[in-house]
Coordinates of C-alpha atoms in Angstrom, one line a residue:
X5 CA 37.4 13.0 7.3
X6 CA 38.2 13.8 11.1
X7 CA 39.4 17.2 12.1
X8 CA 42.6 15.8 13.7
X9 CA 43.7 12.8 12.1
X10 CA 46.8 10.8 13.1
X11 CA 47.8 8.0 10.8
X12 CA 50.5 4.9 10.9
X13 CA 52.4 7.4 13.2
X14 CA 55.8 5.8 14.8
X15 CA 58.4 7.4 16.0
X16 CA 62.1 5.9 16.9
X17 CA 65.0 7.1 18.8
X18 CA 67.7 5.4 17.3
X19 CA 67.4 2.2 17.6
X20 CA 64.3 2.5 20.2
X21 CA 60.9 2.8 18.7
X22 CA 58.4 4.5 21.7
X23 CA 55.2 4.9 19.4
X24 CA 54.1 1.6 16.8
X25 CA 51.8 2.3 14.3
X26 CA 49.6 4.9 16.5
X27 CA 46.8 5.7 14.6
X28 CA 43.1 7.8 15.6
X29 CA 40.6 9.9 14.3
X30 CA 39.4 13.0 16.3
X31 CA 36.1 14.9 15.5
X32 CA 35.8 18.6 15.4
X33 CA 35.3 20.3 18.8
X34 CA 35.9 16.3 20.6
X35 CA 37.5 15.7 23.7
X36 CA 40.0 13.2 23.7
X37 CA 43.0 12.0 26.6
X38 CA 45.4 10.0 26.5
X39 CA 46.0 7.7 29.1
X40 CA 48.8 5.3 30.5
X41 CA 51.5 4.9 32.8
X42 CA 55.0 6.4 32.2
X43 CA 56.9 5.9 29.1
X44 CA 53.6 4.9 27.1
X45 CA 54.5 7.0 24.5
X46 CA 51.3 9.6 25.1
X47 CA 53.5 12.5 25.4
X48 CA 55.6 11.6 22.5
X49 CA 52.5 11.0 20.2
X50 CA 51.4 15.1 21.8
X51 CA 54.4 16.6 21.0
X52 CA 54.8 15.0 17.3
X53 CA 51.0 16.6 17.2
X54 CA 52.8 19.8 18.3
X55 CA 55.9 19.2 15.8
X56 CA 57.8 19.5 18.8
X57 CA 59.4 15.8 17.7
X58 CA 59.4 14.4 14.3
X59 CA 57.8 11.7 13.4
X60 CA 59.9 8.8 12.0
X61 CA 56.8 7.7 9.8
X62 CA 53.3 8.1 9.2
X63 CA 50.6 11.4 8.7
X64 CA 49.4 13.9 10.9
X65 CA 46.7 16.4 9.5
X66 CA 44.6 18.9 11.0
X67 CA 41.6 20.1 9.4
X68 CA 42.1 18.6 6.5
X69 CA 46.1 20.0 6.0
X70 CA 48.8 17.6 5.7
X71 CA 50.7 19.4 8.7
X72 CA 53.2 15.9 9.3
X73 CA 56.4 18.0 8.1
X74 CA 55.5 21.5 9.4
X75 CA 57.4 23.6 12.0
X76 CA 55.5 24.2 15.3
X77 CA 54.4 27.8 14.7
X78 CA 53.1 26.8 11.5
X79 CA 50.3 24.1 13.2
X80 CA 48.1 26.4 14.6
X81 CA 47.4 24.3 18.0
X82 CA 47.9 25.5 21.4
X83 CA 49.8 24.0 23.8
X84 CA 50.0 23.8 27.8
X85 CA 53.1 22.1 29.3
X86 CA 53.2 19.9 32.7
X87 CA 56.0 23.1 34.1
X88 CA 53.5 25.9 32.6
X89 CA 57.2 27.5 31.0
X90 CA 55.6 31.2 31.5
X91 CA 57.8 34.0 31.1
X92 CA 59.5 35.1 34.4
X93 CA 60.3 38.6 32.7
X94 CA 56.5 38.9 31.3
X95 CA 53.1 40.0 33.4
X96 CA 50.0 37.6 33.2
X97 CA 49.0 40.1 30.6
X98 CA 52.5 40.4 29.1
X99 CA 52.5 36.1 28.7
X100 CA 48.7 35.4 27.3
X101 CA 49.7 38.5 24.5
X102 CA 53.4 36.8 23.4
X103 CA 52.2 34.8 20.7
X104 CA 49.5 37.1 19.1
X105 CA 52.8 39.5 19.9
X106 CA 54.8 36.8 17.6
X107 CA 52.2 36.5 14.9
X108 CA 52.0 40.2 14.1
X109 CA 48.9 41.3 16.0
X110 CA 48.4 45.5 16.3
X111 CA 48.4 46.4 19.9
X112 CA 45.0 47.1 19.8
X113 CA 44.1 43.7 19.3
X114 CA 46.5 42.0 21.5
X115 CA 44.8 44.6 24.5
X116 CA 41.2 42.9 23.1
X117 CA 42.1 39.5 23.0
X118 CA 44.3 39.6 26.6
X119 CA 41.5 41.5 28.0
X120 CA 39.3 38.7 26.6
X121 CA 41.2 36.0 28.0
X122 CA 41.8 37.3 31.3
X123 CA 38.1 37.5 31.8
X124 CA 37.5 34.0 30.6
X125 CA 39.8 32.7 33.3
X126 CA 38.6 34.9 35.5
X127 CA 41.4 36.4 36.6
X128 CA 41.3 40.2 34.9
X129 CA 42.5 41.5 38.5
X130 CA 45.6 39.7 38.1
X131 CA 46.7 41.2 34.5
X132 CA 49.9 43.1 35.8
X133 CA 51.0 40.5 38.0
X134 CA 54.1 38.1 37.4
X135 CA 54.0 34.5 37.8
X136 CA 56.3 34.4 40.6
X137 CA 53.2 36.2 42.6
X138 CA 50.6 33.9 41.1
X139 CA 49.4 30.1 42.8
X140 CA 49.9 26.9 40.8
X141 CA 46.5 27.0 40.0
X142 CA 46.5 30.7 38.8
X143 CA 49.6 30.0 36.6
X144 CA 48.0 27.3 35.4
X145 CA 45.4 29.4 34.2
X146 CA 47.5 31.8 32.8
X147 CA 49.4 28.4 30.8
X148 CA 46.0 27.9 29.5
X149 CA 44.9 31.7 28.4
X150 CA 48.0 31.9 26.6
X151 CA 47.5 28.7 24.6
X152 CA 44.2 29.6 23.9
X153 CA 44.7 33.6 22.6
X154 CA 46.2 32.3 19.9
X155 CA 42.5 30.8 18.3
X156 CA 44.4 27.5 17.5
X157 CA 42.9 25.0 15.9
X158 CA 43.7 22.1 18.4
X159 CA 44.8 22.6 22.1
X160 CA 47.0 20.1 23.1
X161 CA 47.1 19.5 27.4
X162 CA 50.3 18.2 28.0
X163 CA 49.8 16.7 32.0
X164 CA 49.1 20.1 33.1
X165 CA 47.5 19.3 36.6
X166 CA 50.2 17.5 37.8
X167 CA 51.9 19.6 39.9
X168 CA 49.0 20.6 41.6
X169 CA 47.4 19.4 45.2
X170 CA 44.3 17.2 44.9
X171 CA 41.4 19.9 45.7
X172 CA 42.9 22.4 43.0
X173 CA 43.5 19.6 40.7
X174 CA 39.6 18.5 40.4
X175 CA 38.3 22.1 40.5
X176 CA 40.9 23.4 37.7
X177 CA 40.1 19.8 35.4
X178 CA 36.2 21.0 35.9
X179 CA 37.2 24.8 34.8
X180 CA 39.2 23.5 31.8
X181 CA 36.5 20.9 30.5
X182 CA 34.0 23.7 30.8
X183 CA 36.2 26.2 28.7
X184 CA 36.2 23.6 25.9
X185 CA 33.0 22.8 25.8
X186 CA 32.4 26.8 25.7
X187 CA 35.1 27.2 23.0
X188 CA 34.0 24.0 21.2
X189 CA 38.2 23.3 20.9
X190 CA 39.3 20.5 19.5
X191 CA 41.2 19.2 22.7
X192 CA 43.9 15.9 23.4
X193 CA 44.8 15.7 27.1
X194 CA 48.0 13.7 28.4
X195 CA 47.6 11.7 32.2
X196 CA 48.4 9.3 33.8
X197 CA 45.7 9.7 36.4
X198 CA 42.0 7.7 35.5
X199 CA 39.9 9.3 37.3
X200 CA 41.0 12.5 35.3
X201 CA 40.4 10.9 32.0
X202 CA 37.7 9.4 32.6
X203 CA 35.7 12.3 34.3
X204 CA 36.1 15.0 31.7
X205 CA 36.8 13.0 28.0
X206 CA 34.4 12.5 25.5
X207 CA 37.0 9.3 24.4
X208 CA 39.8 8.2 26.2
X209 CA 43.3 6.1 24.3
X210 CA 44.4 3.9 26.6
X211 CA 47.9 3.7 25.6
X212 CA 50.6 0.8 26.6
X213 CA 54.3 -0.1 25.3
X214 CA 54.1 2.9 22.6
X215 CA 50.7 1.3 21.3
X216 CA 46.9 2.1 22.0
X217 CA 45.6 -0.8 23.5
X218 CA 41.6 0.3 23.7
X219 CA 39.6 3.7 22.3
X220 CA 36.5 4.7 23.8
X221 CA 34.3 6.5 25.4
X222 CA 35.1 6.7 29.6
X223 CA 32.0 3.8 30.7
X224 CA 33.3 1.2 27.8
X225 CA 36.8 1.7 28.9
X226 CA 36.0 1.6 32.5
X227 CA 32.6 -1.3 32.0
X228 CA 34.4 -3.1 28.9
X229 CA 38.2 -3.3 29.1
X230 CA 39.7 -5.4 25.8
X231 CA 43.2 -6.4 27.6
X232 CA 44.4 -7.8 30.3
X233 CA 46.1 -3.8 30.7
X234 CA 43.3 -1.8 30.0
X235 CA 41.7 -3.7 32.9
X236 CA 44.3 -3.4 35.5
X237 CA 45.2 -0.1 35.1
X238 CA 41.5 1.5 34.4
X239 CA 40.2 1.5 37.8
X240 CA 40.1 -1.7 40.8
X241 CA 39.6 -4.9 39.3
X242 CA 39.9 -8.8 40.1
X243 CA 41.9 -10.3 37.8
X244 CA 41.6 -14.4 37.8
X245 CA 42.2 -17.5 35.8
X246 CA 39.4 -19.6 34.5
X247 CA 39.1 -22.8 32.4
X248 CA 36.6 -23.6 30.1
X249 CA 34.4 -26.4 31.1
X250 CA 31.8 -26.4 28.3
X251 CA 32.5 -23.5 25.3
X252 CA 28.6 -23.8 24.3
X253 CA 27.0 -23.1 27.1
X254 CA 29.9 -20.8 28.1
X255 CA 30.7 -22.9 31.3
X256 CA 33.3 -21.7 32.8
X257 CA 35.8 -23.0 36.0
X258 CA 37.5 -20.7 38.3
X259 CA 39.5 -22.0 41.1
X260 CA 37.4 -25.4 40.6
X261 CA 33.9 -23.5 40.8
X262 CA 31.3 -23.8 37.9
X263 CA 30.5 -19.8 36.7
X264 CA 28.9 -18.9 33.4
X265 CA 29.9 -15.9 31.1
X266 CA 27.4 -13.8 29.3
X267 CA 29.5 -14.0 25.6
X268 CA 30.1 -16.6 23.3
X269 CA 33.4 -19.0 23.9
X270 CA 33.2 -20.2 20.4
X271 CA 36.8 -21.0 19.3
X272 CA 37.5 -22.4 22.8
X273 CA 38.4 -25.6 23.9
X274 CA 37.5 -27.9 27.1
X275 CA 40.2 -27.0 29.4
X276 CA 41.5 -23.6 27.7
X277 CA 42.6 -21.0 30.2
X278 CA 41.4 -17.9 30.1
X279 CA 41.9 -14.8 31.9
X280 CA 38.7 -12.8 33.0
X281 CA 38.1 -9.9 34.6
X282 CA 35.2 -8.9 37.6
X283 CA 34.7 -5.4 39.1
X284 CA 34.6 -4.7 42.9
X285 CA 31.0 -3.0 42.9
X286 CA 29.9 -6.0 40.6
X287 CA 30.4 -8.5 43.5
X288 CA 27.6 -9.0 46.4
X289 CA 27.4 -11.1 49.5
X290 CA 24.4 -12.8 49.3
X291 CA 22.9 -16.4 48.8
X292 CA 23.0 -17.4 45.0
X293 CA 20.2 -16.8 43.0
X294 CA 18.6 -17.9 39.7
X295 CA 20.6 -16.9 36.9
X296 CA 23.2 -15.4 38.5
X297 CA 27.1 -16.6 39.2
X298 CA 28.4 -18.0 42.9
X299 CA 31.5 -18.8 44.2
X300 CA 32.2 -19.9 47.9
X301 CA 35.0 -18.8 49.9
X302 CA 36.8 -17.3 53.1
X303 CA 36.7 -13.7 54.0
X304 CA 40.3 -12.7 54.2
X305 CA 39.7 -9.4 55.3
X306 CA 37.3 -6.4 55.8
X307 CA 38.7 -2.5 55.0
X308 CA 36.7 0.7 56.1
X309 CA 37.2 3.4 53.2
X310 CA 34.5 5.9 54.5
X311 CA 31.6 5.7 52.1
X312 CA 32.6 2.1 50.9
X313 CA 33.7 -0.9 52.3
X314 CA 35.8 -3.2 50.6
X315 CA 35.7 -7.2 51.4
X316 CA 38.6 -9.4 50.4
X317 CA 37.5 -13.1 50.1
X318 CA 39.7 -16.0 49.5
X319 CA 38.8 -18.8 47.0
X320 CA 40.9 -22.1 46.9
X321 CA 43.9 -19.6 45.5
X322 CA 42.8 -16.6 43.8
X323 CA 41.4 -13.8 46.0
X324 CA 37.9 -11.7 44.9
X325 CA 37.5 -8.0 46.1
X326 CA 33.9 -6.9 46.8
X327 CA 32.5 -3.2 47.6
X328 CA 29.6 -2.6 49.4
X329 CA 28.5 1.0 50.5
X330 CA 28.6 1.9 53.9
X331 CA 25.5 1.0 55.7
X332 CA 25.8 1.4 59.9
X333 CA 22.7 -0.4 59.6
X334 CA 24.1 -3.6 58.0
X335 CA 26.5 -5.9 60.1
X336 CA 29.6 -6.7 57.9
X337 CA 31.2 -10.3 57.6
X338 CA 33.7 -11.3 59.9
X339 CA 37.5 -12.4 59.0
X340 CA 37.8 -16.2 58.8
X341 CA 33.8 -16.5 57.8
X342 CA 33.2 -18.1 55.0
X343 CA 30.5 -16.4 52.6
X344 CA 28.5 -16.8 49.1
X345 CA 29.7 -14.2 46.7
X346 CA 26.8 -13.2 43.8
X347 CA 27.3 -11.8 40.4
X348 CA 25.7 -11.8 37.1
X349 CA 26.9 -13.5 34.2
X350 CA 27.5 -10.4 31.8
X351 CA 29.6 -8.8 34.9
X352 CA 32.6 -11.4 34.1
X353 CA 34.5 -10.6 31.5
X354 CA 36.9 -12.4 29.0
X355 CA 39.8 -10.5 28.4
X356 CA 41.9 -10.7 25.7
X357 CA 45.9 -11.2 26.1
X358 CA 48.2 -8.3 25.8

């Protein structure tokens, strides 16, 4: 059995059901996020893990304790909030030491265990401080120490870099992989942002309508998407219609064009449509080559995006995004030209519908 397992979980407001059937397995010491656009139902399914909400039916146990039914202070996890909610009233000191203060701890060993935590945030100098005094970022921090002073079996991140600017935002996701990894916590993380997900998860639930549409780890989500949402919303990505031409030889027709794709169309009739899916930095310029995929069409237009450049090329209707690093040394193709785009067979893929 998984450390944190959530089974058959659904929750309704009335008549209003925001999580179906939400089920996942989490290993000891693994970090997972959750991932999707507003009202997914991520932060519903994080605070039924809390017991913040109720859930209207299924499981929820955590190291190996049916915990479904419990009050929040009897869950042992640790949770940081999207508004930090520290105590106005309290020092930095005063807010890491509330809940050991809560559970009964001596004052010797809250002193220990703030002392310990102030250090691992790096922020000891700050101990007398109040948060009114302290930087996003450094309350942030303080969110997270207090969460984490606790010992709690899961910590639970509920957006918490939201509210910060983009610099601080990276550097604090870094800091607060790095504490986990040095803790060895059993960590789910709410966003809505990819690039956050995917640059600090061990797995990533891409979540969609109250549902989670594809679980993996951040290069199959990002190399591999399952749905036609997954694929949009994980990173840039040309989306375009194709009909099959010849399902065993996995023939393919886009916008009229012969392509092949690298997986089996068995089940697939001449003429099906299908939707697949091609990345940017998939796509090259170039003049076909054996074995690999070309389609002709009409550069539409040419965007500088310092290190990259990104080409958009019209076909008879759909439109294909390419990027290309920059290189001053290559000369770039010119609106209205009309070019050979390149791309492997295994770089197309077949999506299935939402």
């Amino acid at each position: 059995m998984s450390f944190l397992e959530i089974n058959h979980l659904k929750k309704s407001f009335g008549p209003n059901t925001v999580v179906h059937d939400f089920t996942l397995s989490v290993e000891k010491g693994e970090f997972v996020s959750f991932l999707g656009p507003s009202g997914c139902g991520k932060t519903t399914v994080l605070r039924m893990i809390a017991g913040f909400e109720q859930a209207s039916s299924g499981r929820i146990i955590i190291g190996g304790a049916d915990v479904t039914h419990l009050p929040p202070a009897k869950r042992n996890v640790g949770m940081v909030f999207q508004a930090y909610a520290l105590f106005p009233n309290l020092t930095v000191a005063g807010n890491i030491g509330f809940g050991l203060e809560i559970a009964g701890a001596t004052s010797a060993e809250i002193n220990t265990r703030v002392a310990e935590m102030l250090e691992l945030i790096k922020l000891p100098h700050l101990a007398s401080r109040y948060p009114y005094q302290l930087s996003g970022g450094q309350q942030q921090r303080v969110a997270l120490a207090r969460a984490l002073a606790v010992r709690p079996q899961v910590l639970l991140l509920d957006e918490p870099l939201s509210a910060l600017d983009a610099k601080i935002r990276v550097s604090l996701r870094e800091e607060i992989r790095a504490l986990q990894r040095e803790l060895g916590i059993t960590t789910v993380f709410v966003t809505h942002d990819q690039e956050e997900a995917l640059s600090i998860s061990d797995r990533v639930v891409v979540m969609h309508n109250g549902k989670a549409d594809q679980v993996g780890a951040p290069s199959e989500i990002y190399n591999h998407p399952k749905t036609h949402f997954v694929a949009s919303f994980v990173g840039t990505l040309n989306i375009l219609e194709a009909r099959v031409a010849d399902a065993t030889s996995g023939r393919l027709s886009i916008d009229g064009q012969p392509v092949a794709v690298a997986r089996s169309l068995a089940g697939f009739g001449l003429g099906d449509q299908l939707t697949v899916a091609l990345r940017p930095e998939a796509v090259d310029i170039a003049a076909p080559e054996s074995g690999k995929n070309a389609l002709k069409g009409t550069v539409d237009d040419v965007a500088f995006l310092g290190s990259i450049i990104r080409v958009r090329v019209r076909l008879a209707s759909a439109r294909v995004s390419l990027d290309t690093f920059n290189d001053p040394s290559r000369s770039l193709p010119r609106v209205g030209e009309t070019v050979t785009l390149s791309f492997k067979p295994e770089d197309l893929l077949l999506l299935e519908r939402d």
